[in-house]
Coordinates of C-alpha atoms and ligand atoms in Angstrom, one line a residue:
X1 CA -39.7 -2.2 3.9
X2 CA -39.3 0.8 1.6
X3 CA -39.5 0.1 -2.1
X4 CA -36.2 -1.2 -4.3
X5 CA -35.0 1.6 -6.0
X6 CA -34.8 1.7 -9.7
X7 CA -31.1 2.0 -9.5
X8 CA -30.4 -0.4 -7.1
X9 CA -33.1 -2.9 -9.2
X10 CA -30.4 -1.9 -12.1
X11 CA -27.1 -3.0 -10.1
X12 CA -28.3 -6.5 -8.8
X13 CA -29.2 -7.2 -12.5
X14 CA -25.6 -6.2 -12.8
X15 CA -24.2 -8.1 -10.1
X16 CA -26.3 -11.3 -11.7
X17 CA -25.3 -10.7 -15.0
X18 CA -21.4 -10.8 -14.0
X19 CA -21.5 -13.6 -11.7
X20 CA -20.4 -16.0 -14.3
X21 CA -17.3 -14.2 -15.0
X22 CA -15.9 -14.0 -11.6
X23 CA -16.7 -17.4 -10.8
X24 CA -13.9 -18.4 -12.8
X25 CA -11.5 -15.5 -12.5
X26 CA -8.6 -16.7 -10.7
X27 CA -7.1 -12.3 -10.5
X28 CA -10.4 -12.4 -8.0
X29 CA -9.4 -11.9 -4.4
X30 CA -10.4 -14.1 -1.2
X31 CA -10.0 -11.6 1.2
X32 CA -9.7 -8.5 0.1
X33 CA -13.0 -6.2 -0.5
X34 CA -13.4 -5.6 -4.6
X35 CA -16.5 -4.8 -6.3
X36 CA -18.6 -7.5 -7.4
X37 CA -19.2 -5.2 -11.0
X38 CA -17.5 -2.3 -12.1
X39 CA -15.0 0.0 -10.6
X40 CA -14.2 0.8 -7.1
X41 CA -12.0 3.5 -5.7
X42 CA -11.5 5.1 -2.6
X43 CA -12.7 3.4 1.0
X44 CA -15.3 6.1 2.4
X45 CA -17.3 6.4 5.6
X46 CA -15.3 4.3 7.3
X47 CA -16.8 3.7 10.8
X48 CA -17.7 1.3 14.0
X49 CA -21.0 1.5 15.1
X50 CA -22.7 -1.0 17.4
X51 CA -20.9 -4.4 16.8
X52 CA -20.5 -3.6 12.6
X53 CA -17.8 -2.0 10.8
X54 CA -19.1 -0.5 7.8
X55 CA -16.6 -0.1 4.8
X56 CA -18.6 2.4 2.3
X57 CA -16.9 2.6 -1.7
X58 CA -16.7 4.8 -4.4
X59 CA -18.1 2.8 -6.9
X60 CA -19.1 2.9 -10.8
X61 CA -21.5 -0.4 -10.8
X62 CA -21.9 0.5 -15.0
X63 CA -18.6 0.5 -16.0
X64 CA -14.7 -0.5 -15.5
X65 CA -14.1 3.1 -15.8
X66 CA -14.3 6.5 -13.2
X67 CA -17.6 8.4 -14.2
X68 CA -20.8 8.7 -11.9
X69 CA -19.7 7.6 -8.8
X70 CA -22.3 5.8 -5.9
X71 CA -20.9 4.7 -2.4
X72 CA -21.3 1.0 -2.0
X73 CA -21.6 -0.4 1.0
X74 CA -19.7 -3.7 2.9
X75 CA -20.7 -4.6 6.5
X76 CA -18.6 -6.8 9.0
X77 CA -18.3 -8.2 12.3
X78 CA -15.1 -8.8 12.4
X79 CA -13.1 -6.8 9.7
X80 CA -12.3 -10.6 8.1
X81 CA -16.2 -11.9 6.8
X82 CA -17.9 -8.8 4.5
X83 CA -21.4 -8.7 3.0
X84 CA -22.3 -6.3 0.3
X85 CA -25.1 -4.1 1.6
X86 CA -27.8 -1.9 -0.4
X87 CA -26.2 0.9 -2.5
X88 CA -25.8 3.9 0.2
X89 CA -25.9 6.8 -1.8
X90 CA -26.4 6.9 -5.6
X91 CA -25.7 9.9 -7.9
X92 CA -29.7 11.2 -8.2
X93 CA -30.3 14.7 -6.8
X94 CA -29.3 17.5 -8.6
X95 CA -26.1 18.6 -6.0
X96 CA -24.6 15.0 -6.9
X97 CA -25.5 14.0 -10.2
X98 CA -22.4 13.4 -11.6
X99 CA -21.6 11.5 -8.8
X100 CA -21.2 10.8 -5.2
X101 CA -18.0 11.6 -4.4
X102 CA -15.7 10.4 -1.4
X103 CA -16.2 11.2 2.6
X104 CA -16.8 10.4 5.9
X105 CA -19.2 9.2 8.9
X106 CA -19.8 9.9 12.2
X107 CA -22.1 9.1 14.3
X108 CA -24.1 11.3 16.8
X109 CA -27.1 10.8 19.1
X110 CA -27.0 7.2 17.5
X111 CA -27.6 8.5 13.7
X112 CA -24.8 7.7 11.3
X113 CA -24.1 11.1 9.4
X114 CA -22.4 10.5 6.0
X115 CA -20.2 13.9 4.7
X116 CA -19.5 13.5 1.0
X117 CA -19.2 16.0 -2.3
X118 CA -21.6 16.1 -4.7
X119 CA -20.3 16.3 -8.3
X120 CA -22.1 18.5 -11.0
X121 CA -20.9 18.8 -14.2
X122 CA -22.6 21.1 -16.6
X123 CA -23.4 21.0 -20.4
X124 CA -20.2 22.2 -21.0
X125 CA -18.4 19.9 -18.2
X126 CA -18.4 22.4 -16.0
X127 CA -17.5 21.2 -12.7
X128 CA -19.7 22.8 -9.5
X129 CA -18.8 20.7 -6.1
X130 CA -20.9 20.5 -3.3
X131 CA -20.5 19.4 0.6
X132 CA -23.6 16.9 1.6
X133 CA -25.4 15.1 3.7
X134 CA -27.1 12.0 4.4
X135 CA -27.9 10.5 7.5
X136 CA -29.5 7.2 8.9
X137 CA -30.8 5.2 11.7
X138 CA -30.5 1.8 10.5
X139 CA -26.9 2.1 9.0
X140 CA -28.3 0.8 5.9
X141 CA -30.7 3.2 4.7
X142 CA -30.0 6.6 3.8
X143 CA -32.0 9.9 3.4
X144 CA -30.2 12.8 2.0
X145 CA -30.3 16.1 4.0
X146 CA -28.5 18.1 0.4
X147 CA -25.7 20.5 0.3
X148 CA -24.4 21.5 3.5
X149 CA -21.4 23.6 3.3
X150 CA -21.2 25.5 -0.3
X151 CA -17.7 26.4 -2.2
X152 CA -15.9 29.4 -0.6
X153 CA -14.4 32.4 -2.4
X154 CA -11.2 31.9 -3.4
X155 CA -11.1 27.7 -4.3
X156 CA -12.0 26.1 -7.7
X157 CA -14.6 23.8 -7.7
X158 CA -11.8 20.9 -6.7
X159 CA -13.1 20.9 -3.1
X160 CA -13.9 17.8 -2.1
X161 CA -13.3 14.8 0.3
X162 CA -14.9 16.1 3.8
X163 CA -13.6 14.4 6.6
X164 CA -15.3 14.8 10.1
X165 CA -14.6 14.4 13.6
X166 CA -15.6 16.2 17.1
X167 CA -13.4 18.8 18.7
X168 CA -14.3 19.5 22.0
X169 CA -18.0 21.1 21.2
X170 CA -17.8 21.8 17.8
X171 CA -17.8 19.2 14.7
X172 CA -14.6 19.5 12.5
X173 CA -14.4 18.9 8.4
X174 CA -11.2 19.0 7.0
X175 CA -11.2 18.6 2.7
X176 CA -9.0 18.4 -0.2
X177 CA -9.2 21.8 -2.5
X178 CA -7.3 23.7 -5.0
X179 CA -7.2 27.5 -3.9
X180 CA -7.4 29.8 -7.2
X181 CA -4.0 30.1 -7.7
X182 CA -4.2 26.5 -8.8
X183 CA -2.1 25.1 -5.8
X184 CA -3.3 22.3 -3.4
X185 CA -4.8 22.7 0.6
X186 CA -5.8 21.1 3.0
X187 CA -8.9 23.0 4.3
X188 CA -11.3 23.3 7.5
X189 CA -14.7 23.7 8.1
X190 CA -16.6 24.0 11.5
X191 CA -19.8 23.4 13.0
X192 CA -21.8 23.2 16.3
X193 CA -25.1 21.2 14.4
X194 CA -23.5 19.3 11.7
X195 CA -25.9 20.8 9.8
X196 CA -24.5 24.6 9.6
X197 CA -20.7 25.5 8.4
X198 CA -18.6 27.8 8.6
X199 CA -15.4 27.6 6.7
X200 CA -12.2 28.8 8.5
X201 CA -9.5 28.4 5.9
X202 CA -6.3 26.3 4.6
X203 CA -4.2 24.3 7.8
X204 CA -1.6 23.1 5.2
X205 CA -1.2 23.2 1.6
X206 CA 1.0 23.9 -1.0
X207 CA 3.4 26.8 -0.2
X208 CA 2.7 27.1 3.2
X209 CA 4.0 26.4 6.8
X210 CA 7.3 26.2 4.5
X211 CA 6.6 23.5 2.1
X212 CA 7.3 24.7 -0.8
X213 CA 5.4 24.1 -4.7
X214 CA 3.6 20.9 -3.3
X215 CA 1.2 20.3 -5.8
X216 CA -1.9 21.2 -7.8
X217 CA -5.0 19.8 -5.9
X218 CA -4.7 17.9 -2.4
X219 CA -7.5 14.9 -2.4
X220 CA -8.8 13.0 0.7
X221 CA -7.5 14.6 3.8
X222 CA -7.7 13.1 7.6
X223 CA -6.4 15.0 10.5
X224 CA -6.3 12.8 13.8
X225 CA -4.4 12.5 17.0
X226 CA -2.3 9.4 17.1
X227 CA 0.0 8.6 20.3
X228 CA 0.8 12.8 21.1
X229 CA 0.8 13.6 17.4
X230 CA -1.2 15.0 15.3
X231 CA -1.5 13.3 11.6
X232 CA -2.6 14.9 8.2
X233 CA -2.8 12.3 6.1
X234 CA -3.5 13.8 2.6
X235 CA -3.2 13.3 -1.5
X236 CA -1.2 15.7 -3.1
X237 CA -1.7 15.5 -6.6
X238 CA 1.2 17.4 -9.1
X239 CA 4.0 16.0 -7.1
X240 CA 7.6 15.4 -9.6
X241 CA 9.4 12.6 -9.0
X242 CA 12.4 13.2 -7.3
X243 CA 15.1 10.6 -6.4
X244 CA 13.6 7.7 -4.7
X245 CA 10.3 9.7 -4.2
X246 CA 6.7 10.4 -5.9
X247 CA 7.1 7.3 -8.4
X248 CA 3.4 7.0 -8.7
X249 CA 1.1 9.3 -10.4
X250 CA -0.2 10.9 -7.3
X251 CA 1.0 10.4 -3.8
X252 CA -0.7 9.4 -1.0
X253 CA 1.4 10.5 2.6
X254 CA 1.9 11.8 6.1
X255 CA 2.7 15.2 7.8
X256 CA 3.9 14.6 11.1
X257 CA 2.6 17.7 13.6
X258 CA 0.7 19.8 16.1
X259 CA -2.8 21.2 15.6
X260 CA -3.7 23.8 17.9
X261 CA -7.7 23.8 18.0
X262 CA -8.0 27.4 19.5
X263 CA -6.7 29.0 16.4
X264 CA -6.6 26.1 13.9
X265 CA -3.2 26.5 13.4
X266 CA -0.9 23.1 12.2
X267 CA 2.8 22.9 12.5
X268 CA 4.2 20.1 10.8
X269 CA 7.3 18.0 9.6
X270 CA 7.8 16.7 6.0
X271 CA 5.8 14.7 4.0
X272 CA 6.3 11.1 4.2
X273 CA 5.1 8.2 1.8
X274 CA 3.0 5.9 3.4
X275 CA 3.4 3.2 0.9
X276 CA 6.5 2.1 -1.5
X277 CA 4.3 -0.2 -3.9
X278 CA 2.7 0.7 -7.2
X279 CA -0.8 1.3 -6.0
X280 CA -1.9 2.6 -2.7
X281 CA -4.2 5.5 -2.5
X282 CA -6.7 7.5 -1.1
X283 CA -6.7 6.5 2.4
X284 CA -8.9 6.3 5.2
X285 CA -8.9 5.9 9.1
X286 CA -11.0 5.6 11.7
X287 CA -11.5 4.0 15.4
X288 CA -13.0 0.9 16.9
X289 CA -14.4 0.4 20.2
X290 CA -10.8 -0.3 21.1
X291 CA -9.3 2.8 20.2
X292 CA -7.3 0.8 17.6
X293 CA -6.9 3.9 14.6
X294 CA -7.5 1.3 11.7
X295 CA -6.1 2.6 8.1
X296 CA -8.1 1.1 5.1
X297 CA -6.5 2.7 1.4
X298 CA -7.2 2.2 -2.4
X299 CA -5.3 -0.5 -3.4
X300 CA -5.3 1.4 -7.2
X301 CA -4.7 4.2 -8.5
X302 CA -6.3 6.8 -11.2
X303 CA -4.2 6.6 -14.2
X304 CA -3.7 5.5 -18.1
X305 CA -2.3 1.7 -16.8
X306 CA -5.1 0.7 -14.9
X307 CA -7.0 0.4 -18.5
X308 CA -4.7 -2.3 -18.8
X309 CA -5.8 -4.5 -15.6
X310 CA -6.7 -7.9 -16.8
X311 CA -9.7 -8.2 -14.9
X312 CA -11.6 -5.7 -17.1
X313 CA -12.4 -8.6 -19.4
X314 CA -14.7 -9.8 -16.5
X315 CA -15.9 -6.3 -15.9
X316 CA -14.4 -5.4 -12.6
X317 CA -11.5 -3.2 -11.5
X318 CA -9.9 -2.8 -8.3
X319 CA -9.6 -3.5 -5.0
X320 CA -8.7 -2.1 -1.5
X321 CA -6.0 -3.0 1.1
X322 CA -6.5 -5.0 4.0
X323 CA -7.3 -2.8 7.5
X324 CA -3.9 -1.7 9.1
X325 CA -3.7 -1.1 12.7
X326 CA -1.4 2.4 13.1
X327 CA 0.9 2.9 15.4
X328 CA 3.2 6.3 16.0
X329 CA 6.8 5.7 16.9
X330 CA 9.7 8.8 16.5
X331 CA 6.7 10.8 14.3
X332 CA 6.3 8.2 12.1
X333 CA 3.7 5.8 11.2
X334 CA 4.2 2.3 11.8
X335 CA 1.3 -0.2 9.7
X336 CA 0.5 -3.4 11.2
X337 CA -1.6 -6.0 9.5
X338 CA -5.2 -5.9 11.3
X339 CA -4.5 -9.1 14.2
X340 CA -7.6 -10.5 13.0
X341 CA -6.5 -11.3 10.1
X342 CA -4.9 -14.4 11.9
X343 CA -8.0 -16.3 11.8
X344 CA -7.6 -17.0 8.1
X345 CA -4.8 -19.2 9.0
X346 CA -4.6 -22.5 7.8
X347 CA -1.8 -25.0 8.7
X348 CA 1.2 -23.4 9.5
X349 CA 4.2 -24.5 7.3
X350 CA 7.6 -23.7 9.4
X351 CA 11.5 -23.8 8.0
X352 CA 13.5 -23.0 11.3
X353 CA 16.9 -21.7 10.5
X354 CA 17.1 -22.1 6.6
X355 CA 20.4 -21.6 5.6
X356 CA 21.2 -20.8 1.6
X357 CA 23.6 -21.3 0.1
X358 CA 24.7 -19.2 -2.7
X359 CA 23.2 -20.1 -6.6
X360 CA 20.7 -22.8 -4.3
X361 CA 17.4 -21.8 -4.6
X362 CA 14.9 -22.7 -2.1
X363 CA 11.8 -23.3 -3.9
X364 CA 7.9 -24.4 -2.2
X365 CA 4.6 -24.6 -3.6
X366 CA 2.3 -21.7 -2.7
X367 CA -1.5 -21.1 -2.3
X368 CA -2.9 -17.8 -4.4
X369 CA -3.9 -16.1 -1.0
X370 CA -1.0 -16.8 1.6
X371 CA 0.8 -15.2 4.6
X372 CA 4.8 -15.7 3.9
X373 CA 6.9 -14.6 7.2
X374 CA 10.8 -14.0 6.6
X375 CA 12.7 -13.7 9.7
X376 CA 16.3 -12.9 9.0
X377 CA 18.1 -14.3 11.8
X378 CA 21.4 -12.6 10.3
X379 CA 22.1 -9.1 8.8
X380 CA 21.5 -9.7 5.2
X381 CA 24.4 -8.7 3.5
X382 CA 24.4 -9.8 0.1
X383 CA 21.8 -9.8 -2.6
X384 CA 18.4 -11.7 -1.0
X385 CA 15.6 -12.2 -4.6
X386 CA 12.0 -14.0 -3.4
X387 CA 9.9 -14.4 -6.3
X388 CA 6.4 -14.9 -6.0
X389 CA 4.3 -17.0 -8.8
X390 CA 6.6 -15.3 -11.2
X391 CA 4.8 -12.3 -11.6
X392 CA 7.0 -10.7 -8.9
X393 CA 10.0 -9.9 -7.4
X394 CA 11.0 -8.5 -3.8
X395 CA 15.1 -7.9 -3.9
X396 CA 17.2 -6.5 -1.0
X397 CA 20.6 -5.5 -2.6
X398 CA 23.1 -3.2 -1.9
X399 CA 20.7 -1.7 0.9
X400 CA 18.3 -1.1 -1.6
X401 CA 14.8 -3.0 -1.6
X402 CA 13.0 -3.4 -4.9
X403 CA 10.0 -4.4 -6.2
X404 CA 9.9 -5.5 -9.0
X405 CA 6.2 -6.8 -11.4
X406 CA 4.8 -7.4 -14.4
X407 CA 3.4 -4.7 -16.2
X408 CA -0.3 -5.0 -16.5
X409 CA 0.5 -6.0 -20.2
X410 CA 2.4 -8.7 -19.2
X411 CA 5.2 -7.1 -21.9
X412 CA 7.5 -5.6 -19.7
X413 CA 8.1 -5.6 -15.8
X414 CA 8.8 -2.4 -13.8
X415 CA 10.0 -1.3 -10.1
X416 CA 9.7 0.7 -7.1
X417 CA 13.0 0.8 -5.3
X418 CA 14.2 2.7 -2.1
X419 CA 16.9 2.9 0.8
X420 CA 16.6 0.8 3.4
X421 CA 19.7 0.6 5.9
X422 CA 18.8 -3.1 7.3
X423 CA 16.2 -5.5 6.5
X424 CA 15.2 -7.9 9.7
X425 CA 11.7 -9.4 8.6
X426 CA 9.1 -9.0 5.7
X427 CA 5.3 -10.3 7.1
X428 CA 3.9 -10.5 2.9
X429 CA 0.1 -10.9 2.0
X430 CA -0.8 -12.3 -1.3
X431 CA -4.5 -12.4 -2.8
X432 CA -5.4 -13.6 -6.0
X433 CA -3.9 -10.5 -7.9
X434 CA -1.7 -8.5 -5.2
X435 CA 0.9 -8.5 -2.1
X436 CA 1.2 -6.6 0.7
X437 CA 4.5 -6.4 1.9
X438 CA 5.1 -5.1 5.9
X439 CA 8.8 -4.5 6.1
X440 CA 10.8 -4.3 9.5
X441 CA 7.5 -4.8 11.7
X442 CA 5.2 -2.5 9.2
X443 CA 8.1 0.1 9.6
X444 CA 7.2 0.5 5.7
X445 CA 5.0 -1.1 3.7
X446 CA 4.7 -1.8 -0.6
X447 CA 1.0 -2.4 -1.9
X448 CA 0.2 -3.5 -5.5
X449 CA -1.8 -5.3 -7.7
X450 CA 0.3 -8.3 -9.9
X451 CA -1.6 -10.4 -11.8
X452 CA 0.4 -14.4 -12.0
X453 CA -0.4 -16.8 -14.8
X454 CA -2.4 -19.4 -12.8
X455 CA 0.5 -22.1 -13.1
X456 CA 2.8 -20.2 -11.3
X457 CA 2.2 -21.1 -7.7
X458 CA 5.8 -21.5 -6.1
X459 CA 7.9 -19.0 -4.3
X460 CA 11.4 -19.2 -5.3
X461 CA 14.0 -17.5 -2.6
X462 CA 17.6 -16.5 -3.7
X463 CA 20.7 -15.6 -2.0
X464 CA 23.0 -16.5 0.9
X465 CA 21.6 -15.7 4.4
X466 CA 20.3 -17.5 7.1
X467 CA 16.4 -16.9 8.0
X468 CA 12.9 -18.8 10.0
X469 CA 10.5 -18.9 7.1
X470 CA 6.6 -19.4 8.2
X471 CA 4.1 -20.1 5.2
X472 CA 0.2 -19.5 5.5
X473 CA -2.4 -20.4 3.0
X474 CA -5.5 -17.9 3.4
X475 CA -9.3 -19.2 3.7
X476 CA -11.3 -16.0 2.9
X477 CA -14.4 -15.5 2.4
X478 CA -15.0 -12.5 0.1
Ligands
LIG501 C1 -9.6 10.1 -5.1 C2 -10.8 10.8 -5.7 C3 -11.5 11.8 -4.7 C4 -12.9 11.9 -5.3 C5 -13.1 10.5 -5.7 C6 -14.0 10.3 -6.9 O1 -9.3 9.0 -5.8 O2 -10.4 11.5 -6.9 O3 -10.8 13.0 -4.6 O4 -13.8 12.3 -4.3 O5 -11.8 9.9 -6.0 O6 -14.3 9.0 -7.2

């Protein structure tokens, strides 16, 4: 056994120290992966390798705040039951010491290969970014091999976020950068050893293949080939809201296309959202041994409100999403919760063929972490209002679906509206502080975080329609 590291000694003494305050922290989720101390952002490395799915974090174990990032580390059998591994990779080397930023793993010749950035920041926060290594044999352990791929001419040191995959019989990395006319790309590195790379240049970015101004920096890229189509699924940062688009901060969405691997050319469609809530991020995919492309995101989101999350006070801070199965139909991406998600089931409570009336609410106790299925078995055509634990409100009016929360603050509420021609089911999943709602068979989806006053555990439902109603309560584990 190799020695505990002095940084690792450092976060169990962490994890220890905080155990008493999310023992009795009802915001804490039962199946949903959060960090047991500090913050957590982006999902990295996500991969399936001999029986265990390995769900690697960006992770500040020191603080509720971004800063010097490690990957943590959760295994599972069965993408349902998690157990926190050893730190992976903490910020100690010179090429990362301002933090291991977010990436990828593969797996060749039976090593797992981790692909992140190192973050430097000088005396003078200077940034310098660098594309690493790290490999393993056990899948737990981790010795870093250092910078593999340095910054090219022409990109500010926002380059970050390699992803990697084989092509044929060369090793692919696509990454996020900022080209040095400050604009955002998504941009491609190859390699025939995983060790040596040679950068080829932007596939998409920011005025090009006919987008127009799309943004300052593009963050965590994925390219992959999903029933005939190819997906970019990228981060554009910079974004102005426009209409029902770009609400949040920064976006996290789809292009649509073909990617020629001769001359690494990519002709795509639009950019789609591929989430309506308040905090969905930073995605990730990858492949089990069934060929199901899984989709795991940041259930958060880098800006000044999430200073206001109540769970601060017991010194954590975010969480991610549960895994999504995608599916492609008529180029776009359809999201369905991961089947095994099903075995958290308890009892099934079942209302065939509610009918309401209008101004009679239908009102039913409801466990923190649930599954609530809505079946419409009529076009809803006048205003349809669910509350949940009245810290939130899904409303289909006028062909417009809303969402509507507390502010972290509790002071105010907010929403995230936008078109939606028919509404035929809504498959929602609550946690301790968030909901996952799969419209229209996953057709889109709305993450966020909400954070209920404990007494509020009812679901209220409003409006006149006719609709099958199944209600879930959760056993997780996490
Ligand atoms: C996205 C991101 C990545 C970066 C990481 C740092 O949320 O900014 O671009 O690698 O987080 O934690």
């Amino acid at each position: 056994m190799s020695q505990k590291s002095e940084y690792q000694t450092n976060i169990d003494e962490q994890i220890e120290g905080n155990r008493r305050f999310i023992e009795t922290d009802t915001h804490r989720m039962s199946y949903h992966l959060m960090p047991p101390v500090g913050l957590l952002n982006d999902p990295n490395g996500l991969i399936y390798h001999e029986g265990i799915y390995h769900a690697f974090f960006q992770w500040n174990p020191f603080e509720t705040a971004h800063g010097k990032k490690a990957w943590g580390h959760y295994t599972s059998k069965n993408l349902v039951d998690w157990s926190l591994a050893p730190v992976a990779l903490a910020p100690d080397q010179w090429y990362d010491k301002n933090g291991c930023y977010s990436g990828s793993a593969i797996v060749h010749e039976g090593v797992m290969h981790l692909f992140y950035t190192g973050n430097v920041k000088d005396a003078d926060d200077r940034r310098s970014s660098y594309q690493c290594l790290a490999i393993s044999e056990d899948g737990i352990t981790f010795e870093k091999k250092g910078p593999v791929l340095h910054l090219p001419e022409g990109y500010t040191a926002h380059f970050r976020d390699p992803k990697v995959w084989k092509d044929g019989d060369h090793w692919l990395m696509i990454l996020g950068a900022q080209n040095a006319a400050l604009k955002g790309e998504a941009v491609l590195a190859r390699s025939s050893n995983l060790t040596d790379w040679e950068f080829l240049g932007p596939i998409a970015g920011s005025g090009m293949n006919g987008l127009g101004n799309f943004g300052y920096m593009w963050e965590c890229p994925d390219l992959f080939n999903l029933d005939g189509k190819d997906v970019l699924i990228v981060c554009p940062q910079g974004l102005d809201a426009t209409g029902e688009a770009y609400h949040n901060l920064y976006q996290a969405g789809y292009f649509a296309g073909d990617f020629d691997s001769t001359d690494y050319s990519y002709d795509h469609g639009e950019f789609q959202e591929l989430d309506r809530g308040f905090d969905f991020y930073a995605p990730q995919t990858f492949t089990d041994d069934e060929g199901r492309r899984i989709l795991i995101g940041w259930m958060g989101m880098t800006d000044d409100q999430e200073q206001n999350q109540p769970t601060i006070e017991n010194n954590w801070l975010h969480a991610l999403t549960i895994p999504r199965v995608l599916e492609m139909r008529n180029n776009q991406l359809v999201q369905h919760p991961i089947p095994e998600l099903e075995q958290l089931r308890g009892e099934r409570r079942y209302f065939s063929q509610l009918e309401l009336e209008k101004d009679v609410a239908f009102r039913e106790a409801i466990a923190p972490s649930s599954e609530i299925l809505l079946e419409f078995t009529r076009p809803v055509e006048n205003t349809f209002e669910l509350e949940i634990r009245s810290g939130l409100k899904i409303i289909y009016d006028r062909r417009s679906f809303i969402v509507e929360r507390n502010t972290f603050d509790g002071k105010t509420s907010e929403q995230r509206a936008f078109s939606l021609a028919r509404l035929s089911d809504m498959q929602i999943f609550l946690d301790g502080s968030s909901v996952e709602i799969f419209v229209n068979g996953g057709e889109v989806v709305c993450s966020s975080r909400y954070f209920p006053q404990e007494k509020d555990d009812a679901i209220e439902i409003r409006g006149h329609m006719h609709f099958d109603l199944s209600l879930w309560k959760l056993e997780g584990s996490t």
